N, CA and C atoms as an extended XYZ file, in Angstrom:
357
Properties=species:S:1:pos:R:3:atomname:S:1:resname:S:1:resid:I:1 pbc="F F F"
N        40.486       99.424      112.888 N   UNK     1
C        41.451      100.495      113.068 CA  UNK     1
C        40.787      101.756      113.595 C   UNK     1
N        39.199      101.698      113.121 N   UNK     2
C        38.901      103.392      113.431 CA  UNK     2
C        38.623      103.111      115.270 C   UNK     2
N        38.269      102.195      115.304 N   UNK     3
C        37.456      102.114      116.968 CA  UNK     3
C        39.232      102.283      117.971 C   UNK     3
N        40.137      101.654      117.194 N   UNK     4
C        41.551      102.282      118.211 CA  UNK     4
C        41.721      103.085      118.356 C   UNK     4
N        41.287      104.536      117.527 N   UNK     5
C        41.748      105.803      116.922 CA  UNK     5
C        40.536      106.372      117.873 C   UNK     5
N        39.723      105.800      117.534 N   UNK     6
C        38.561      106.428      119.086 CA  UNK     6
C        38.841      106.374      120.472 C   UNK     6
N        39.429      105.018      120.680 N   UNK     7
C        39.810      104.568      121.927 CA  UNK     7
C        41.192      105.290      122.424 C   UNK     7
N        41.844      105.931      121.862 N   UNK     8
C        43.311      106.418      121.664 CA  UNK     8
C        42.942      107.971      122.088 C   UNK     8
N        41.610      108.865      121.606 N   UNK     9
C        41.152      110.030      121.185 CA  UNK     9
C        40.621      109.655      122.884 C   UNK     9
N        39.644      109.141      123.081 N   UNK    10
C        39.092      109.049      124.254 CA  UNK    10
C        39.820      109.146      125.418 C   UNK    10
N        40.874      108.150      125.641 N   UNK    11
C        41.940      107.771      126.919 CA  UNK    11
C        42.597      109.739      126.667 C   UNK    11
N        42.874      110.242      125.945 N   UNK    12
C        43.445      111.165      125.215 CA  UNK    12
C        42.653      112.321      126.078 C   UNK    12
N        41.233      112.530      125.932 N   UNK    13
C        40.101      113.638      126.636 CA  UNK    13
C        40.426      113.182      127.633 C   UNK    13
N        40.293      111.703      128.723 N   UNK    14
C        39.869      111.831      130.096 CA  UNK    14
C        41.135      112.029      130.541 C   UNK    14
N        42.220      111.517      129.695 N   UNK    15
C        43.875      112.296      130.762 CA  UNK    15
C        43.929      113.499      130.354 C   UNK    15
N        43.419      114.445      129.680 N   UNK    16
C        44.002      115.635      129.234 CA  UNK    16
C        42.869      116.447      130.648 C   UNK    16
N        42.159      115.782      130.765 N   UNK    17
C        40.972      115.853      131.673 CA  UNK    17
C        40.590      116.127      133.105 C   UNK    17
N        41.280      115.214      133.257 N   UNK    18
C        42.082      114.450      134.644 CA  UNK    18
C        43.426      115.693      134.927 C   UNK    18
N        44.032      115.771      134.044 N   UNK    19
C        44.987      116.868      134.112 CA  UNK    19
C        44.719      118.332      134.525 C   UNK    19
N        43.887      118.818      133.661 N   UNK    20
C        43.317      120.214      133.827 CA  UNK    20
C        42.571      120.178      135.055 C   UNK    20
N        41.856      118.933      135.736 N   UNK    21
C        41.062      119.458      136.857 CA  UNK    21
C        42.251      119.267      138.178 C   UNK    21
N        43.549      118.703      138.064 N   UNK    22
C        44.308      118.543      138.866 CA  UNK    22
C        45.310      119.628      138.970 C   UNK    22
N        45.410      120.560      137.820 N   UNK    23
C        46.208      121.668      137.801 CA  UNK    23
C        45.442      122.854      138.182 C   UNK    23
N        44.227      122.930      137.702 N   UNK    24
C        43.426      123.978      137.976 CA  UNK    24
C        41.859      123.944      138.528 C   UNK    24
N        40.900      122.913      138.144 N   UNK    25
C        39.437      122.951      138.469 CA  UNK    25
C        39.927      122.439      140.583 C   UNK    25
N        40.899      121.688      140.564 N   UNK    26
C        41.046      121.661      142.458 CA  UNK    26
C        40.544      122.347      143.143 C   UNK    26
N        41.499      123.842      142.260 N   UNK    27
C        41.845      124.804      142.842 CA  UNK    27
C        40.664      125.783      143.054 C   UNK    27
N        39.724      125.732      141.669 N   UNK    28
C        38.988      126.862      141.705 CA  UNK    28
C        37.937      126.121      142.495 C   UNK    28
N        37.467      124.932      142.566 N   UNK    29
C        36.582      124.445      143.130 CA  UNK    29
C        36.802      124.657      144.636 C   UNK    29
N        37.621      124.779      145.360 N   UNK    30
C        37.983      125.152      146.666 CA  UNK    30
C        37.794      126.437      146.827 C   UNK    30
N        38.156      127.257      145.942 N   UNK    31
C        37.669      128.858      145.893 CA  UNK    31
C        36.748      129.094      145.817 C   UNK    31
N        35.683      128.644      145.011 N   UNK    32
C        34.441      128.679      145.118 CA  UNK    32
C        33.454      128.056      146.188 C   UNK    32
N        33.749      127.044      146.802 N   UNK    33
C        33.080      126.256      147.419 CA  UNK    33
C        32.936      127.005      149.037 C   UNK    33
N        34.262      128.055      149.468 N   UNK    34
C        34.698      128.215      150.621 CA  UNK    34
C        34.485      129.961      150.703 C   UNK    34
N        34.291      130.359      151.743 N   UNK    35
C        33.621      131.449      152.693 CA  UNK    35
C        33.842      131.969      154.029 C   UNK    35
N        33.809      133.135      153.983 N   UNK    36
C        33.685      133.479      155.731 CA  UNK    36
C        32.554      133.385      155.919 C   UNK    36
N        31.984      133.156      157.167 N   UNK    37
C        30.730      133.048      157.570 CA  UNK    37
C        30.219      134.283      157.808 C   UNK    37
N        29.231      134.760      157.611 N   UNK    38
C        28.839      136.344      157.834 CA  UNK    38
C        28.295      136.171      159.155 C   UNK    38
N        28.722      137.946      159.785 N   UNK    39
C        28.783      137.701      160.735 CA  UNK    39
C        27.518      137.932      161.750 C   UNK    39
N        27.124      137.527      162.741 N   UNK    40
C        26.015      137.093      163.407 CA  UNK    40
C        25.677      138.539      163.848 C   UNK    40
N        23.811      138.692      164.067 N   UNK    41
C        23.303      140.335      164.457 CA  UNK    41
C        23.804      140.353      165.813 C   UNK    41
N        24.092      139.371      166.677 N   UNK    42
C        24.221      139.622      168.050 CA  UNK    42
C        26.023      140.224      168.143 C   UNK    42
N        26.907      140.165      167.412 N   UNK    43
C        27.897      140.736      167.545 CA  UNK    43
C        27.867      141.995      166.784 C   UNK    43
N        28.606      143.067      168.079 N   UNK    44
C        28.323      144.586      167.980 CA  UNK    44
C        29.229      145.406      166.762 C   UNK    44
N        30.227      144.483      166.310 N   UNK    45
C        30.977      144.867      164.861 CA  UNK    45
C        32.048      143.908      164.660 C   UNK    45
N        32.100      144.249      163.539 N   UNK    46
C        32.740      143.253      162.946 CA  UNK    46
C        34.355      143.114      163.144 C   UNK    46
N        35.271      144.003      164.227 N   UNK    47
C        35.989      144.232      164.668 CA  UNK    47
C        36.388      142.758      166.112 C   UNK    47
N        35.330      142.008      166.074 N   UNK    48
C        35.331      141.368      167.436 CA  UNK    48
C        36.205      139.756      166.392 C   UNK    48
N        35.981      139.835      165.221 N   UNK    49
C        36.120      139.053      164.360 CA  UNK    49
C        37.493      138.090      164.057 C   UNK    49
N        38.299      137.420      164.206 N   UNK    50
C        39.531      137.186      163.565 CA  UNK    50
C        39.474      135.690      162.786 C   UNK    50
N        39.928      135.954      161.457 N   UNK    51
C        39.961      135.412      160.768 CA  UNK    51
C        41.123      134.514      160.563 C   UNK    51
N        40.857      133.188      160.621 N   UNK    52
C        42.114      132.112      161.083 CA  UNK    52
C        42.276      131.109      159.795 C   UNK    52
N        42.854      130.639      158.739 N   UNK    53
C        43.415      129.692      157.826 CA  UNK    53
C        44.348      128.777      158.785 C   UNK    53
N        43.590      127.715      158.365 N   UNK    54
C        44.555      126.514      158.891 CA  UNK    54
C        45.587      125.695      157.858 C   UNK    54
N        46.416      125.712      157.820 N   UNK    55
C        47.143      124.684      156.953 CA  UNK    55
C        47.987      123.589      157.733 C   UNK    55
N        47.473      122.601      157.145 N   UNK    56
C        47.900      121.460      157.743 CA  UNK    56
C        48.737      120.778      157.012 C   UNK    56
N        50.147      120.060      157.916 N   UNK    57
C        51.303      119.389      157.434 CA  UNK    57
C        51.141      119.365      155.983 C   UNK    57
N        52.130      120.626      155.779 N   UNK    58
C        52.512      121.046      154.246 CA  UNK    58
C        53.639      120.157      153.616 C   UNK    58
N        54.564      119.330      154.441 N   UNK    59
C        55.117      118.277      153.453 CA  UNK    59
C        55.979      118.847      152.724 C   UNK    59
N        56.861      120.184      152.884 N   UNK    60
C        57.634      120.355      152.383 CA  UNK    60
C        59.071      119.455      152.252 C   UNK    60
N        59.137      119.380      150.910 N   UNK    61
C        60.656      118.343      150.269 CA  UNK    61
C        61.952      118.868      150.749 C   UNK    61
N        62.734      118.204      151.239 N   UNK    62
C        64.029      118.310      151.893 CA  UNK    62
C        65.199      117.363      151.027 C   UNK    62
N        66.379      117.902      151.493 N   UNK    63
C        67.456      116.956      151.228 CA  UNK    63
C        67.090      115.245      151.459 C   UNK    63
N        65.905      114.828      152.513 N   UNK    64
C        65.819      113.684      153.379 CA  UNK    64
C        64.510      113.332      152.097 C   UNK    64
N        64.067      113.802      151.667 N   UNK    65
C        62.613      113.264      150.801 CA  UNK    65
C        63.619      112.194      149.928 C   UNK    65
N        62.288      111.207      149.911 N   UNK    66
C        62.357      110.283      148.982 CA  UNK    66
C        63.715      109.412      148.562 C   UNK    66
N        64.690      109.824      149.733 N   UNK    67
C        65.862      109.490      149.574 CA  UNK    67
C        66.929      109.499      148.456 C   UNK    67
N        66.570      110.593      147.933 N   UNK    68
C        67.297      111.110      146.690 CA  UNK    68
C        68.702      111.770      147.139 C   UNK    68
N        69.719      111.750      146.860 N   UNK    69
C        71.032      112.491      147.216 CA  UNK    69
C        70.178      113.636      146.453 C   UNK    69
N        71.388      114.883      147.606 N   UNK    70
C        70.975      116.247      147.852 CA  UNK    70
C        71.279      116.961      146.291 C   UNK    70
N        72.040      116.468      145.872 N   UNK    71
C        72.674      117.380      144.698 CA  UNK    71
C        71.847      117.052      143.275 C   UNK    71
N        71.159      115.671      143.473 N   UNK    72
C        70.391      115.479      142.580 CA  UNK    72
C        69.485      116.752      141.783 C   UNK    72
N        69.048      116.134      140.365 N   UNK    73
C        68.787      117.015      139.456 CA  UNK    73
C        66.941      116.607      139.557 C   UNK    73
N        66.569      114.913      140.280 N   UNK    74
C        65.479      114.521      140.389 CA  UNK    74
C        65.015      115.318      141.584 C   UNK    74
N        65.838      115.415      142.772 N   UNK    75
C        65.098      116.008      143.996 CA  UNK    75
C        65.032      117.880      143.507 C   UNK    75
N        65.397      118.183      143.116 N   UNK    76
C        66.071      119.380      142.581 CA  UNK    76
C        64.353      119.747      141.933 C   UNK    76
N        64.232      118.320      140.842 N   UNK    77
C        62.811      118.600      140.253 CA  UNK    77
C        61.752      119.021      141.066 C   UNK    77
N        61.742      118.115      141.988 N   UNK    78
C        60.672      117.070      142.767 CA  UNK    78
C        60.616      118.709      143.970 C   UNK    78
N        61.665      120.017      144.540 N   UNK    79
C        61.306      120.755      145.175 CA  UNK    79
C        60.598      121.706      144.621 C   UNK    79
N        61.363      121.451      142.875 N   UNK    80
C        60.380      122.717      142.314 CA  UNK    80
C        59.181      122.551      142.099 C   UNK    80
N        58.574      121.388      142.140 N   UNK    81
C        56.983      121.192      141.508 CA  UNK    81
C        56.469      121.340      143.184 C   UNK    81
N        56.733      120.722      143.883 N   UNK    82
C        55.945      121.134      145.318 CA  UNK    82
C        56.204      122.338      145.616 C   UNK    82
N        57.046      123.066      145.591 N   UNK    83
C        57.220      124.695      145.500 CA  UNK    83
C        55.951      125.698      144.859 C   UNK    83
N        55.660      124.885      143.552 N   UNK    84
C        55.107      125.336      143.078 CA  UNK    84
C        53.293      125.312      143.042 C   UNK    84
N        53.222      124.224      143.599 N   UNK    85
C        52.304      123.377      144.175 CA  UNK    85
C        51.445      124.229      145.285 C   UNK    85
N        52.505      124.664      146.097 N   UNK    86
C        52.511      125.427      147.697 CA  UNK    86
C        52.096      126.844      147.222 C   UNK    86
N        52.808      127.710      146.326 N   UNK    87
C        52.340      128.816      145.632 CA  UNK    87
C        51.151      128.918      145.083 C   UNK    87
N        50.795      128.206      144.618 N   UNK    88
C        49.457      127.567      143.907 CA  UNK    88
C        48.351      127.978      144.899 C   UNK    88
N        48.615      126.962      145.557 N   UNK    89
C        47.092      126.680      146.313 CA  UNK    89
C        47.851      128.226      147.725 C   UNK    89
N        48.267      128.442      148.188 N   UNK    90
C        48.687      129.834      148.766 CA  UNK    90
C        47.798      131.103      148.320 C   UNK    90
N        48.073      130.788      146.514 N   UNK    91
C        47.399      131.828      145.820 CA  UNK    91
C        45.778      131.946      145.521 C   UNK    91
N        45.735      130.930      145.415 N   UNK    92
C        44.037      130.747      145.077 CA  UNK    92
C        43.101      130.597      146.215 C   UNK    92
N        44.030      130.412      147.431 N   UNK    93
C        43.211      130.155      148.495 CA  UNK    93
C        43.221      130.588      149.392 C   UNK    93
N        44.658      131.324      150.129 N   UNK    94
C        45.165      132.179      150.949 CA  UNK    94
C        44.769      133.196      150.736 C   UNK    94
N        44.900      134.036      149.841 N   UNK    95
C        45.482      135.131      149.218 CA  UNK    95
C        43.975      135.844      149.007 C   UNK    95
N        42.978      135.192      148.259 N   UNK    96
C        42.059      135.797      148.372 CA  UNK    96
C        40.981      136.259      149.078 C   UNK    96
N        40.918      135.278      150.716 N   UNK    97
C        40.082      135.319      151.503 CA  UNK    97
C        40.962      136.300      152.805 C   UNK    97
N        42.017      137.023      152.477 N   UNK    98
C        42.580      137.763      153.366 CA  UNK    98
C        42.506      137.053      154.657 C   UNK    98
N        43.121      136.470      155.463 N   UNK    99
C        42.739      135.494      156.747 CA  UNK    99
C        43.696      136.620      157.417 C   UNK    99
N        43.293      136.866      158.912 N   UNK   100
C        43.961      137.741      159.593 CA  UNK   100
C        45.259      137.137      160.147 C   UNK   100
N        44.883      135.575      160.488 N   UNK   101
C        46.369      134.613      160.997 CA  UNK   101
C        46.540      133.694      160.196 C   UNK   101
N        47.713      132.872      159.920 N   UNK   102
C        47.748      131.935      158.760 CA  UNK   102
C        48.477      130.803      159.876 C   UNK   102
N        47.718      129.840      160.596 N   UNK   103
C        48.407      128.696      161.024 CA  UNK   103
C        48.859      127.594      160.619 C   UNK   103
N        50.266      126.999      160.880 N   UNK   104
C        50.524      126.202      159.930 CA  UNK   104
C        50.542      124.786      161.123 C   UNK   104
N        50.317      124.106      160.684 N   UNK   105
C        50.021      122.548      161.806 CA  UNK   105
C        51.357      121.549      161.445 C   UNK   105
N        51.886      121.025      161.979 N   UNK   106
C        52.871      119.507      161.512 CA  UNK   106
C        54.094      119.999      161.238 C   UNK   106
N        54.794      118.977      161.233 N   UNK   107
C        56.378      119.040      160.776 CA  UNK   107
C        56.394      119.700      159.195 C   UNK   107
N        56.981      121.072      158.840 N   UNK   108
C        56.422      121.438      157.404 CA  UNK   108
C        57.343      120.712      156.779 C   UNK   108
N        58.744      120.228      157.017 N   UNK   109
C        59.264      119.567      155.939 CA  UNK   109
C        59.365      117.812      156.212 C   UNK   109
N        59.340      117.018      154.747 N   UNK   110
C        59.165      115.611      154.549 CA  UNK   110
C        59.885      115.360      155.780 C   UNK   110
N        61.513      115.355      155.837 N   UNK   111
C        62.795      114.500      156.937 CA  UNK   111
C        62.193      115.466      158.523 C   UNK   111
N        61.639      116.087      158.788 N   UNK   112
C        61.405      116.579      160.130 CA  UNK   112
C        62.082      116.032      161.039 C   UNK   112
N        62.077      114.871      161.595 N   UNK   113
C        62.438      114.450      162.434 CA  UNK   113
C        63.995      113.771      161.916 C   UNK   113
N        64.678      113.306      161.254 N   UNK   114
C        65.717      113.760      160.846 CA  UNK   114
C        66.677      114.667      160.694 C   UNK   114
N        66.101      115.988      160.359 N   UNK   115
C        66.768      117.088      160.102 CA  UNK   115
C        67.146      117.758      161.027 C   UNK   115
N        68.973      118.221      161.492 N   UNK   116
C        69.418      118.990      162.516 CA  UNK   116
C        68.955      119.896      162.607 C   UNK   116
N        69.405      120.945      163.883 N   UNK   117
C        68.639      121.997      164.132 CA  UNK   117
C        69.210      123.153      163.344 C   UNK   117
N        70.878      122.806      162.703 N   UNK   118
C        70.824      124.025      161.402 CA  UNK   118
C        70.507      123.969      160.299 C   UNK   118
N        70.096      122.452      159.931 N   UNK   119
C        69.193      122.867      158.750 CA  UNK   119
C        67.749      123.230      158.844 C   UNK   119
């Protein structure tokens, strides 16, 4: 009985684990890891400089994701956690390295090519 209660405690640390580095160590590890490059003696100031963030196909959730009807309470979920997701990493990663342009690459939402031109 005690070695289940270990085994139970254990599975218990590496998902609680697994969790915290997926909600937060991602994040800071990308913050930390990442830099502007300082800038070279042969350029005459630092004015010649522009600072560019790339974000690539952000995958934003639509009425068309996952094929959930629109009114649903699951897709409803499913925009708020990628919403929140997008804020997230925006914040920890955007936000602090001041980028002078913020480019965004790809179709940003899931149905892209689906979706009329008024939605």
């Amino acid at each position: 009985m005690q070695s289940a209660t270990r085994l139970t405690l254990l599975l218990c640390a590496a998902w609680a684990a697994a969790l915290l580095y997926g909600e937060m160590g991602a994040y800071w590890a990308a913050h930390l890891s990442c830099s502007w490059p300082s800038a070279s003696s042969s350029s005459p100031s630092p004015d010649n400089h522009v600072k560019i963030a790339v974000i690539a196909d952000p995958q934003l959730m639509d009425s068309t994701s996952l094929g959930l009807p629109a009114s649903s309470v699951a897709l409803q979920a499913v925009e708020l956690f990628t919403d929140l997701n997008m804020r997230r990493s925006f914040q920890s990663v955007i936000l602090p390295f001041k980028p002078d342009v913020i480019l965004f690459l790809g179709d940003h939402f899931d149905g892209g090519p689906y979706l009329s031109d008024e939605e």
